Amino acid sequence: MSVPDYMQCAEDHQTLLVVVQPVGIVSEENFFRIYKRICSVSQISVRDSQRVLYIRYRHHYPPENNEWGDFQTHRKVVGLITITDCFSAKDWPQTFEKFHVQKEIYGSTLYDSRLFVFGLQGEIVEQPRTDVAFYPNYEDCQTVEKRIEDFIESLFIVLESKRLDRATDKSGDKIPLLCVPFEKKDFVGLDTDSRHYKKRCQGRMRKHVGDLCLQAGMLQDSLVHYHMSVELLRSVNDFLWLGAALEGLCSASVIYHYPGGTGGKSGARRFQGSTLPAEAANRHRPGALTTNGINPDTSTEIGRAKNCLSPEDIIDKYKEAISYYSKYKNAGVIELEACIKAVRVLAIQKRSMEASEFLQNAVYINLRQLSEEEKIQRYSILSELYELIGFHRKSAFFKRVAAMQCVAPSIAEPGWRACYKLLLETLPGYSLSLDPKDFSRGTHRGWAAVQMRLLHELVYASRRMGNPALSVRHLSFLLQTMLDFLSDQEKKDVAQSLENYTSKCPGTMEPIALPGGLTLPPVPFTKLPIVRHVKLLNLPASLRPHKMKSLLGQNVSTKSPFIYSPIIAHNRGEERNKKIDFQWVQGDVCEVQLMVYNPMPFELRVENMGLLTSGVEFESLPAALSLPAESGLYPVTLVGVPQTTGTITVNGYHTTVFGVFSDCLLDNLPGIKTSGSTVEVIPALPRLQISTSLPRSAHSLQPSSGDEISTNVSVQLYNGESQQLIIKLENIGMEPLEKLEVTSKVLTTKDGISVSGFPLSSPFRQVVRPRVEGKPVNPPESNKAGDYSHVKTLEAVLNFKYSGGPGHTEGYYRNLSLGLHVEVEPSVFFTRVSTLPATSTRQCHLLLDVFNSTEHELTVSTRSSEALILHAGECQRMAIQVDKFNFESFPESPGEKGQFANPKQLEEERREARGLEIHSKLGICWRIPSLKRSGEASVEGLLNQLVLEHLQLAPLQWDVLVDGQPCDREAVAACQVGDPVRLEVRLTNRSPRSVGPFALTVVPFQDHQNGVHNYDLHDTVSFVGSSTFYLDAVQPSGQSACLGALLFLYTGDFFLHIRFHEDSTSKELPPSWFCLPSVHVCALEAQA
Amino acid sequence: MAVCIAVIAKENYPLYIRSTPTENELKFHYMVHTSLDVVDEKISAMGKALVDQRELYLGLLYPTEDYKLCRYGYVTNSKVKFVMVVDSSNTALRDNEIRSMFRKLHNSYTDVMCNPFYNPGDRIQSRAFDNMVTSMMIQVC
């Protein structure tokens, strides 16, 4: 006997072995359908329910095992059921012959046999036969169970007769010697008459009877027989059979103590199938029978407690039996099976330690060379048994060995599928779950070295069984959960092979369902790379939406009748905790910054990295990145475009690493820092792009400026130079621009810098269609600085507030700022300014000392004069003849403001206005030919009161006309001697008040050109009428004139000095107002 | 003569495992791992008795498995387990010797735990402990 039955258990000793086999060609499906029905009849009550017969069915049983039937009768095939297909009567004899051949195999031991024929109809069927049953087909065979019961009844009759036959056979008849196959040759030529031999025969027969009693349902009798047998055999040192007797004793006791069975599932099923489970159980309990009073023989009742072994004794006896078996090499299978049976009993008794010892022993029982399949079976059973006694790790160990055996190199067709299945079963033993979530919390718990090994094996097995998706999943799992335990080289290798696998079958986020009902959850690579920090970023300053204040106010008022309510404020505060207090804009690219690092010792390529969001339709724009080996924290920005409005929540991110797609949810990431992941998305707004004619500069404005500047322009200018800046605004968004507001602000003006051109004329509105080329907004630029020497800077900000589209209706706008940074270098400046009166009262000379502070030669020119060349650092004086200014005629600009300003400011402004006027009149320009740059120079800052007064035209305009011709210093009026000359003095009042009346006296004199003025001219000049003129009071902007006449008596050059009478000049008026031109008259000889 | 010494945490994962470098390390991992079944069994079987008697030594775990290697177990009051695999082929060791070896191991482990920089539950990387284990593995060989 060489084929162990690893499923054996102690209760099997009370069963009758029936072999069910197909004959001829019977489909497996049909056979097992019938086999299952036959198996359901496993327990039969006989003799008025006093005894129960147990049947063990096998569809395969090695005949050589049958030869051990005398040793233990449950190994003996006592019944044979054959199942066959037969469709025609012609085939019938042949079929029946086959049945007989089959019977021959187990012939020596069979009590009875049956043949079930399916498909045959006709007269053969009509013949009543006990050993053959006919059925038309596999469906129509309701009587199968009944037939089996009858069959078992017949088996029982044979069994009972044999039992009685042997049991009562105590006479002097020679008892035959029962023996096992390998003993037969040992007894050849032995003295059969010796006492020793007889005792041996008796002992063995007792044991045999005990077996039969047990099978026949007479437990007590069997115990008695076993006890007697043990005594007999012990005395003759027949160890093999002594072992068998002891084992029989154990089996009977186990059946008595554990009516539920020790064989696990099979036992339970058998018990379930019992027709009389309650009675069957009662039957084994002491006292049950006495209460019933059925058994009349009280002697057996007394012996019961004595004969039956206690649970502890059972184990001792098993040990003893096994030690006897172990003396015989040929009884290896018996020993092995005994060990297994003992283990099952110990498992029920929960004595794991002792059970493990039995198992340990079983492991070392060397049977003959086992086939690979048998080895697998053996290891699987060992694993199951270890599982049974609660040794999960040991169980997993043997299961793994079994799995490895499935694919041993010596096997021609390795069973990778079986190997994989077995490996999966080892997972609980290594406390490994294939759900990565179990690993995400806290540190890794488990025996990493063995777990890793198992995962590697799973990967390999799944690959060999041709399921790359599985290998990818397992390998991903290995990489994700065991990363901390992998060496650098292993990390490289695993990553490499993962890439190889995914090139054929990319890793997905779908759970993989295995045939065994196990589901492999997806493995997101949350550690490749490791994300430490997630931060949602605000839009760049230029694209940030702002809420219009007025509209906000409206919203509040619609929500609540109160202007202010603390309850609302409180609610807002709570909301703010969850939400981030900035907004994203529909249709605009939004950014989330992750701080990641690469734990791998090589460069990690992360592809298709994007955001996972909910709440708003979001178009994620995936990025690919490459992280250097063992990188520190590394910022990564993920972008996307929200397509709708609402509240968006960033749930996580997805990546593709080594060809495996991963969806990593932030909630599942340990040790991650986030500053909120929910943000509001507002409706779309237009988007302006700004471009300028000047290059952008990196120079940013001072941080104190407050506004965030999106674009900066920097320019270097000489003082007085002009630069035109063209700003082009382009709407690159999808929404129309409906509103644009431009404002400007000068941030810093240091002392002495003045700016012109700012602010823009006025805020204006303009509609721009999308995608239309931006319009050049005209420019504000010319700065004049009047400071000397060193470089000055000037900073200003241009703000473009714009809105449009749905965002506009919601009350949002955007702000675009352009920063201007101007560096002003000194060009020319005036060190001194003075005036000289010109010949005309309406003009004067302005003397300017011009200093060239540049390093270049430059020319200075005015509107009226020639260009003056100045070398670097040179100072020259230039004189400019200018018409005097009538400042009073200026409108007081800006007039409206003046009302509110204090007088000092008013004066300041007036001065400024004068300066501007003078500046524009003078038009002083400089040019640097070498640099081809030019600009203006201003004298404004230098004009003091005195100079100003000199330059100012008096508000009273005096005109003197000689003979109707206006007369000034330059012009010489000619007249004839003897003719009266008409003299007219006109006054135009431009001052805001009325002046006068005035009295004027004309005093003629002659200039001798030597400094002597001769006023004594009574003889030469005569007045026609009075020499004193009177002027009436003149209203503002009124005019008045007075007339007189002179008569020159001699030729000569005469000058007329018109003088005011002391008393008539108003004291409050400045003397410069009474500046009359002197009149030069040339009296000529009268023409004949 | 100890061929493998392992310290196992309460949650049954290795804190320290060291085996003779010549042999397959994984084999010892399996060996120690499977011994935990017996350790668990013994601990649960002894239950309260263990605490009362302060008997930490568990004795022989698996006697005669492959290569004639015996495994002995020892469990501290904090349920940290020590498992030692001993090569019994050349010298049969007396129980007392094994006991004293475990006691030495326990003392050294206590020293490790006293280190304020050691985080209970982390792998043991102490050099002193390592040296002690080395000495125990060489000792008799």
mmCIF file with all atom_site columns, C-alpha atoms in Angstrom, chain A residues 78-144:
data_model
loop_
_atom_site.group_PDB
_atom_site.id
_atom_site.type_symbol
_atom_site.label_atom_id
_atom_site.label_alt_id
_atom_site.label_comp_id
_atom_site.label_asym_id
_atom_site.label_entity_id
_atom_site.label_seq_id
_atom_site.pdbx_PDB_ins_code
_atom_site.Cartn_x
_atom_site.Cartn_y
_atom_site.Cartn_z
_atom_site.occupancy
_atom_site.B_iso_or_equiv
_atom_site.pdbx_formal_charge
_atom_site.auth_seq_id
_atom_site.auth_comp_id
_atom_site.auth_asym_id
_atom_site.auth_atom_id
_atom_site.pdbx_PDB_model_num
ATOM 1  C CA . VAL A 1 78  ? -17.232 -4.113  -0.019  1.00 0.00 ? 78  VAL A CA 1
ATOM 2  C CA . GLY A 1 79  ? -19.541 -2.643  -2.588  1.00 0.00 ? 79  GLY A CA 1
ATOM 3  C CA . LEU A 1 80  ? -19.227 -1.730  -6.225  1.00 0.00 ? 80  LEU A CA 1
ATOM 4  C CA . ILE A 1 81  ? -21.641 0.428   -8.163  1.00 0.00 ? 81  ILE A CA 1
ATOM 5  C CA . THR A 1 82  ? -20.995 0.832   -11.832 1.00 0.00 ? 82  THR A CA 1
ATOM 6  C CA . ILE A 1 83  ? -22.664 3.383   -14.022 1.00 0.00 ? 83  ILE A CA 1
ATOM 7  C CA . THR A 1 84  ? -22.901 2.915   -17.746 1.00 0.00 ? 84  THR A CA 1
ATOM 8  C CA . ASP A 1 85  ? -24.509 4.228   -20.891 1.00 0.00 ? 85  ASP A CA 1
ATOM 9  C CA . CYS A 1 86  ? -26.202 1.702   -23.113 1.00 0.00 ? 86  CYS A CA 1
ATOM 10 C CA . PHE A 1 87  ? -28.498 2.738   -25.886 1.00 0.00 ? 87  PHE A CA 1
ATOM 11 C CA . SER A 1 88  ? -29.304 -0.456  -27.709 1.00 0.00 ? 88  SER A CA 1
ATOM 12 C CA . ALA A 1 89  ? -30.082 -3.949  -26.692 1.00 0.00 ? 89  ALA A CA 1
ATOM 13 C CA . LYS A 1 90  ? -27.337 -5.098  -29.023 1.00 0.00 ? 90  LYS A CA 1
ATOM 14 C CA . ASP A 1 91  ? -24.716 -3.508  -26.794 1.00 0.00 ? 91  ASP A CA 1
ATOM 15 C CA . TRP A 1 92  ? -26.157 -4.924  -23.653 1.00 0.00 ? 92  TRP A CA 1
ATOM 16 C CA . PRO A 1 93  ? -24.245 -8.195  -23.380 1.00 0.00 ? 93  PRO A CA 1
ATOM 17 C CA . GLN A 1 94  ? -20.984 -6.400  -23.986 1.00 0.00 ? 94  GLN A CA 1
ATOM 18 C CA . THR A 1 95  ? -21.828 -3.853  -21.324 1.00 0.00 ? 95  THR A CA 1
ATOM 19 C CA . PHE A 1 96  ? -22.725 -6.537  -18.860 1.00 0.00 ? 96  PHE A CA 1
ATOM 20 C CA . GLU A 1 97  ? -19.446 -8.248  -19.556 1.00 0.00 ? 97  GLU A CA 1
ATOM 21 C CA . LYS A 1 98  ? -17.598 -5.074  -18.728 1.00 0.00 ? 98  LYS A CA 1
ATOM 22 C CA . PHE A 1 99  ? -19.415 -4.928  -15.432 1.00 0.00 ? 99  PHE A CA 1
ATOM 23 C CA . HIS A 1 100 ? -18.132 -8.368  -14.588 1.00 0.00 ? 100 HIS A CA 1
ATOM 24 C CA . VAL A 1 101 ? -14.604 -7.441  -15.502 1.00 0.00 ? 101 VAL A CA 1
ATOM 25 C CA . GLN A 1 102 ? -14.868 -4.434  -13.220 1.00 0.00 ? 102 GLN A CA 1
ATOM 26 C CA . LYS A 1 103 ? -16.145 -6.667  -10.441 1.00 0.00 ? 103 LYS A CA 1
ATOM 27 C CA . GLU A 1 104 ? -13.117 -8.891  -10.811 1.00 0.00 ? 104 GLU A CA 1
ATOM 28 C CA . ILE A 1 105 ? -10.792 -6.062  -9.776  1.00 0.00 ? 105 ILE A CA 1
ATOM 29 C CA . TYR A 1 106 ? -12.180 -5.883  -6.274  1.00 0.00 ? 106 TYR A CA 1
ATOM 30 C CA . GLY A 1 107 ? -13.721 -9.346  -6.521  1.00 0.00 ? 107 GLY A CA 1
ATOM 31 C CA . SER A 1 108 ? -12.129 -10.925 -3.470  1.00 0.00 ? 108 SER A CA 1
ATOM 32 C CA . THR A 1 109 ? -13.542 -8.414  -1.050  1.00 0.00 ? 109 THR A CA 1
ATOM 33 C CA . LEU A 1 110 ? -16.877 -7.419  -2.562  1.00 0.00 ? 110 LEU A CA 1
ATOM 34 C CA . TYR A 1 111 ? -20.024 -8.198  -0.630  1.00 0.00 ? 111 TYR A CA 1
ATOM 35 C CA . ASP A 1 112 ? -22.326 -7.050  -3.368  1.00 0.00 ? 112 ASP A CA 1
ATOM 36 C CA . SER A 1 113 ? -22.432 -4.976  -6.534  1.00 0.00 ? 113 SER A CA 1
ATOM 37 C CA . ARG A 1 114 ? -24.856 -3.033  -8.652  1.00 0.00 ? 114 ARG A CA 1
ATOM 38 C CA . LEU A 1 115 ? -24.967 -1.888  -12.250 1.00 0.00 ? 115 LEU A CA 1
ATOM 39 C CA . PHE A 1 116 ? -26.883 1.262   -13.204 1.00 0.00 ? 116 PHE A CA 1
ATOM 40 C CA . VAL A 1 117 ? -27.681 1.325   -16.891 1.00 0.00 ? 117 VAL A CA 1
ATOM 41 C CA . PHE A 1 118 ? -28.837 4.543   -18.487 1.00 0.00 ? 118 PHE A CA 1
ATOM 42 C CA . GLY A 1 119 ? -30.524 4.853   -21.861 1.00 0.00 ? 119 GLY A CA 1
ATOM 43 C CA . LEU A 1 120 ? -31.569 1.270   -22.459 1.00 0.00 ? 120 LEU A CA 1
ATOM 44 C CA . GLN A 1 121 ? -35.220 0.523   -23.128 1.00 0.00 ? 121 GLN A CA 1
ATOM 45 C CA . GLY A 1 122 ? -37.044 -2.535  -24.265 1.00 0.00 ? 122 GLY A CA 1
ATOM 46 C CA . GLU A 1 123 ? -37.585 -6.096  -23.125 1.00 0.00 ? 123 GLU A CA 1
ATOM 47 C CA . ILE A 1 124 ? -34.282 -6.441  -21.310 1.00 0.00 ? 124 ILE A CA 1
ATOM 48 C CA . VAL A 1 125 ? -35.467 -3.740  -18.995 1.00 0.00 ? 125 VAL A CA 1
ATOM 49 C CA . GLU A 1 126 ? -38.559 -5.693  -18.186 1.00 0.00 ? 126 GLU A CA 1
ATOM 50 C CA . GLN A 1 127 ? -36.623 -8.560  -16.670 1.00 0.00 ? 127 GLN A CA 1
ATOM 51 C CA . PRO A 1 128 ? -36.521 -8.103  -12.914 1.00 0.00 ? 128 PRO A CA 1
ATOM 52 C CA . ARG A 1 129 ? -32.910 -8.208  -11.741 1.00 0.00 ? 129 ARG A CA 1
ATOM 53 C CA . THR A 1 130 ? -31.539 -7.310  -8.378  1.00 0.00 ? 130 THR A CA 1
ATOM 54 C CA . ASP A 1 131 ? -28.045 -6.414  -9.452  1.00 0.00 ? 131 ASP A CA 1
ATOM 55 C CA . VAL A 1 132 ? -28.986 -4.236  -12.439 1.00 0.00 ? 132 VAL A CA 1
ATOM 56 C CA . ALA A 1 133 ? -31.116 -1.137  -12.536 1.00 0.00 ? 133 ALA A CA 1
ATOM 57 C CA . PHE A 1 134 ? -32.296 0.410   -15.786 1.00 0.00 ? 134 PHE A CA 1
ATOM 58 C CA . TYR A 1 135 ? -33.088 4.059   -16.311 1.00 0.00 ? 135 TYR A CA 1
ATOM 59 C CA . PRO A 1 136 ? -34.186 5.687   -19.557 1.00 0.00 ? 136 PRO A CA 1
ATOM 60 C CA . ASN A 1 137 ? -31.974 8.713   -19.060 1.00 0.00 ? 137 ASN A CA 1
ATOM 61 C CA . TYR A 1 138 ? -30.073 10.744  -16.442 1.00 0.00 ? 138 TYR A CA 1
ATOM 62 C CA . GLU A 1 139 ? -33.037 12.943  -15.623 1.00 0.00 ? 139 GLU A CA 1
ATOM 63 C CA . ASP A 1 140 ? -35.615 10.259  -15.163 1.00 0.00 ? 140 ASP A CA 1
ATOM 64 C CA . CYS A 1 141 ? -34.100 8.246   -12.346 1.00 0.00 ? 141 CYS A CA 1
ATOM 65 C CA . GLN A 1 142 ? -35.889 9.122   -9.143  1.00 0.00 ? 142 GLN A CA 1
ATOM 66 C CA . THR A 1 143 ? -35.377 5.684   -7.647  1.00 0.00 ? 143 THR A CA 1
ATOM 67 C CA . VAL A 1 144 ? -31.583 5.869   -7.505  1.00 0.00 ? 144 VAL A CA 1
#
